[in-house]
Amino acid sequence: AEAERGDPDAAAAAFAHAVVLNPPLFGALPFEATGVSRQAVADAVDVVLANEQQAAPILDLIARWDVALAMGSLPSDAGLAWQAVAAELSGDRAQADEAVAQLEDNAPQDARTYQAAAAVARLRCDAAAEDEALRLEAFTRNAWTPAPPRVHVVRELVYREAGLGATQPLQAEARPALPGWPWSLIAEPECG
């Protein structure tokens, strides 16, 4: 809407707010259709992050690293998962392998470790290595999901709204699944 009104700066700021909330959107934004440049949105993301810090600082870093990876300008202090993918994109297989090995040593319980390993394997068109990394990634996710809730009827004399949480058993709490590697940020290879 801002782009249609002829205000590309406001459009870039609106896109940046969306990207901060969901970084993979950066690769799916309609840059050509709106006339807003990728660089303008990347710059606006930095402004939004500087002015509106999220509850968890790691989310700010993930947004920065995702946008930087998409722009091809990943900083040297970025997370190892992003460094591994960036190294593979630049053709430095040794550095990518070293980053993946370091991730597996330092954070074997982190799903992002295996997402990066799977992305590196996918970029190499190594289906067997990708499948193994995704198998391990699924295991890390499943290791932390709560037990399925036991559904039963409880009569209470005090009326409470169902959405207030205090009436729900702890094991009924749903946890969002960590999304896979955001291929919208980089070009997914065609293997065949």
Coordinates of C-alpha atoms in Angstrom, one line a residue:
A1 CA 0.0 0.0 0.0
E2 CA 2.8 2.4 0.8
A3 CA 4.5 1.6 -2.5
E4 CA 1.3 2.3 -4.3
R5 CA 1.0 5.6 -2.6
G6 CA 4.5 6.5 -3.9
D7 CA 6.4 6.3 -0.7
P8 CA 9.2 3.7 -1.1
D9 CA 10.8 4.6 2.2
A10 CA 7.6 3.8 4.1
A11 CA 7.2 0.6 2.1
A12 CA 10.8 -0.4 2.9
A13 CA 10.0 0.2 6.6
A14 CA 6.9 -1.9 6.5
F15 CA 8.7 -4.7 4.7
A16 CA 11.5 -4.4 7.3
H17 CA 9.0 -4.8 10.2
A18 CA 7.6 -8.0 8.5
V19 CA 11.1 -9.4 8.0
V20 CA 12.1 -8.8 11.6
L21 CA 9.0 -10.8 12.7
N22 CA 9.7 -13.5 10.1
P23 CA 13.1 -13.3 8.5
P24 CA 12.6 -15.8 5.6
L25 CA 10.0 -13.3 4.2
F26 CA 13.0 -11.3 2.9
G27 CA 13.5 -13.7 0.1
A28 CA 9.8 -13.7 -0.9
L29 CA 9.1 -9.9 -0.9
P30 CA 7.8 -8.4 -4.1
F31 CA 10.7 -6.1 -4.7
E32 CA 10.2 -5.7 -8.5
A33 CA 6.4 -5.3 -8.3
T34 CA 6.7 -2.6 -5.6
G35 CA 9.8 -0.8 -6.8
V36 CA 11.4 -1.2 -3.4
S37 CA 15.1 -2.2 -3.5
R38 CA 16.4 -5.2 -1.5
Q39 CA 19.2 -2.9 -0.1
A40 CA 16.6 -0.4 1.2
V41 CA 14.8 -3.1 3.0
A42 CA 18.0 -4.6 4.4
D43 CA 19.0 -1.1 5.7
A44 CA 15.5 -0.6 7.2
V45 CA 15.8 -4.0 9.0
D46 CA 18.9 -2.6 10.8
V47 CA 16.9 0.5 11.8
V48 CA 14.0 -1.5 13.1
L49 CA 16.3 -3.8 15.1
A50 CA 18.1 -0.8 16.5
N51 CA 14.9 0.9 17.6
E52 CA 12.6 -2.0 18.5
Q53 CA 14.5 -4.8 20.2
Q54 CA 12.7 -8.1 20.5
A55 CA 12.2 -10.0 23.7
A56 CA 15.0 -12.5 22.9
P57 CA 18.2 -10.9 21.5
I58 CA 19.0 -14.0 19.5
L59 CA 15.9 -13.3 17.4
D60 CA 17.5 -10.0 16.4
L61 CA 20.7 -11.7 15.4
I62 CA 18.8 -14.4 13.4
A63 CA 17.0 -11.6 11.5
R64 CA 20.3 -9.8 10.8
W65 CA 22.1 -13.0 9.7
D66 CA 19.3 -14.2 7.5
V67 CA 19.1 -10.8 5.7
A68 CA 22.9 -10.6 5.4
L69 CA 23.1 -14.1 4.0
A70 CA 20.4 -13.3 1.4
M71 CA 22.4 -10.1 0.5
G72 CA 25.7 -12.0 0.3
S73 CA 27.2 -9.9 3.1
L74 CA 27.4 -12.1 6.1
P75 CA 29.5 -10.6 8.9
S76 CA 32.4 -12.6 10.3
D77 CA 30.8 -12.8 13.7
A78 CA 27.6 -14.5 12.4
G79 CA 26.5 -17.8 13.8
L80 CA 28.3 -20.9 12.6
A81 CA 25.2 -22.3 10.9
W82 CA 25.0 -19.2 8.6
Q83 CA 28.8 -19.2 8.1
A84 CA 28.7 -22.9 7.0
V85 CA 26.0 -22.1 4.4
A86 CA 27.8 -18.9 3.2
A87 CA 31.1 -20.8 2.9
E88 CA 29.4 -23.4 0.7
L89 CA 27.7 -20.7 -1.4
S90 CA 31.1 -19.1 -2.0
G91 CA 32.6 -22.4 -3.0
D92 CA 34.8 -22.9 0.1
R93 CA 34.0 -26.5 0.9
A94 CA 36.8 -26.9 3.5
Q95 CA 35.5 -23.9 5.5
A96 CA 31.9 -25.2 5.2
D97 CA 33.0 -28.7 6.4
E98 CA 34.9 -27.1 9.3
A99 CA 31.9 -25.0 10.3
V100 CA 29.6 -28.0 10.2
A101 CA 32.0 -30.2 12.2
Q102 CA 32.4 -27.4 14.8
L103 CA 28.6 -27.1 15.0
E104 CA 28.2 -30.8 15.6
D105 CA 30.9 -30.7 18.3
N106 CA 29.5 -27.6 20.1
A107 CA 25.8 -27.9 19.7
P108 CA 24.7 -31.5 18.9
Q109 CA 21.3 -30.9 20.5
D110 CA 20.5 -27.9 18.4
A111 CA 18.2 -28.4 15.4
R112 CA 19.9 -25.5 13.6
T113 CA 23.1 -27.5 13.5
Y114 CA 21.5 -30.2 11.4
Q115 CA 19.6 -27.7 9.3
A116 CA 22.9 -26.1 8.3
A117 CA 24.4 -29.5 7.6
A118 CA 21.4 -30.4 5.4
A119 CA 21.6 -27.1 3.6
V120 CA 25.3 -27.6 2.8
A121 CA 24.6 -31.1 1.6
R122 CA 21.7 -29.9 -0.5
L123 CA 23.9 -27.2 -2.1
R124 CA 26.3 -30.1 -3.0
C125 CA 23.4 -32.2 -4.3
D126 CA 24.4 -34.9 -1.8
A127 CA 21.0 -36.5 -1.1
A128 CA 22.3 -39.2 1.3
A129 CA 24.1 -36.6 3.6
E130 CA 21.0 -34.3 3.4
D131 CA 18.7 -37.1 4.5
E132 CA 20.9 -38.1 7.4
A133 CA 21.2 -34.5 8.6
L134 CA 17.4 -34.1 8.4
R135 CA 16.9 -37.3 10.3
L136 CA 19.1 -36.0 13.1
E137 CA 17.4 -32.6 13.0
A138 CA 14.0 -34.3 13.4
F139 CA 15.4 -36.2 16.4
T140 CA 16.6 -33.0 18.1
R141 CA 13.1 -31.5 17.6
N142 CA 11.3 -34.5 18.9
A143 CA 13.6 -34.8 21.9
W144 CA 12.1 -31.5 23.2
T145 CA 8.4 -31.8 22.4
P146 CA 6.1 -32.3 25.3
A147 CA 4.2 -35.5 26.0
P148 CA 0.8 -35.7 24.3
P149 CA -1.9 -34.3 26.5
R150 CA -4.4 -36.6 28.2
V151 CA -7.8 -35.2 27.5
H152 CA -10.4 -35.5 30.3
V153 CA -13.3 -33.5 31.6
V154 CA -12.8 -31.5 34.8
R155 CA -15.7 -29.9 36.5
E156 CA -14.9 -26.6 38.3
L157 CA -17.2 -24.5 40.4
V158 CA -15.4 -21.4 39.3
Y159 CA -16.0 -20.2 35.7
R160 CA -12.9 -19.5 33.7
E161 CA -12.4 -18.8 30.0
A162 CA -10.8 -21.8 28.2
G163 CA -8.1 -19.6 26.8
L164 CA -6.7 -18.5 30.1
G165 CA -4.1 -21.3 30.3
A166 CA -4.4 -21.9 34.0
T167 CA -7.2 -24.4 33.3
Q168 CA -5.1 -26.2 30.8
P169 CA -2.7 -29.0 31.9
L170 CA 1.0 -28.1 31.4
Q171 CA 1.5 -31.0 28.9
A172 CA -1.2 -29.5 26.7
E173 CA 1.0 -26.6 25.8
A174 CA 1.8 -26.6 22.1
R175 CA 5.3 -25.7 21.1
P176 CA 5.9 -24.3 17.6
A177 CA 8.2 -26.4 15.4
L178 CA 11.4 -24.8 14.3
P179 CA 11.2 -24.2 10.6
G180 CA 13.7 -25.8 8.3
W181 CA 16.5 -23.9 6.5
P182 CA 14.9 -20.8 4.8
W183 CA 15.5 -21.5 1.1
S184 CA 13.7 -18.3 0.2
L185 CA 16.9 -16.5 1.3
I186 CA 19.3 -18.3 -1.1
A187 CA 18.9 -20.1 -4.4
E188 CA 18.0 -23.7 -3.8
P189 CA 20.0 -25.8 -6.3
E190 CA 18.3 -28.0 -8.8
C191 CA 19.8 -31.4 -8.3
G192 CA 19.1 -34.2 -10.8

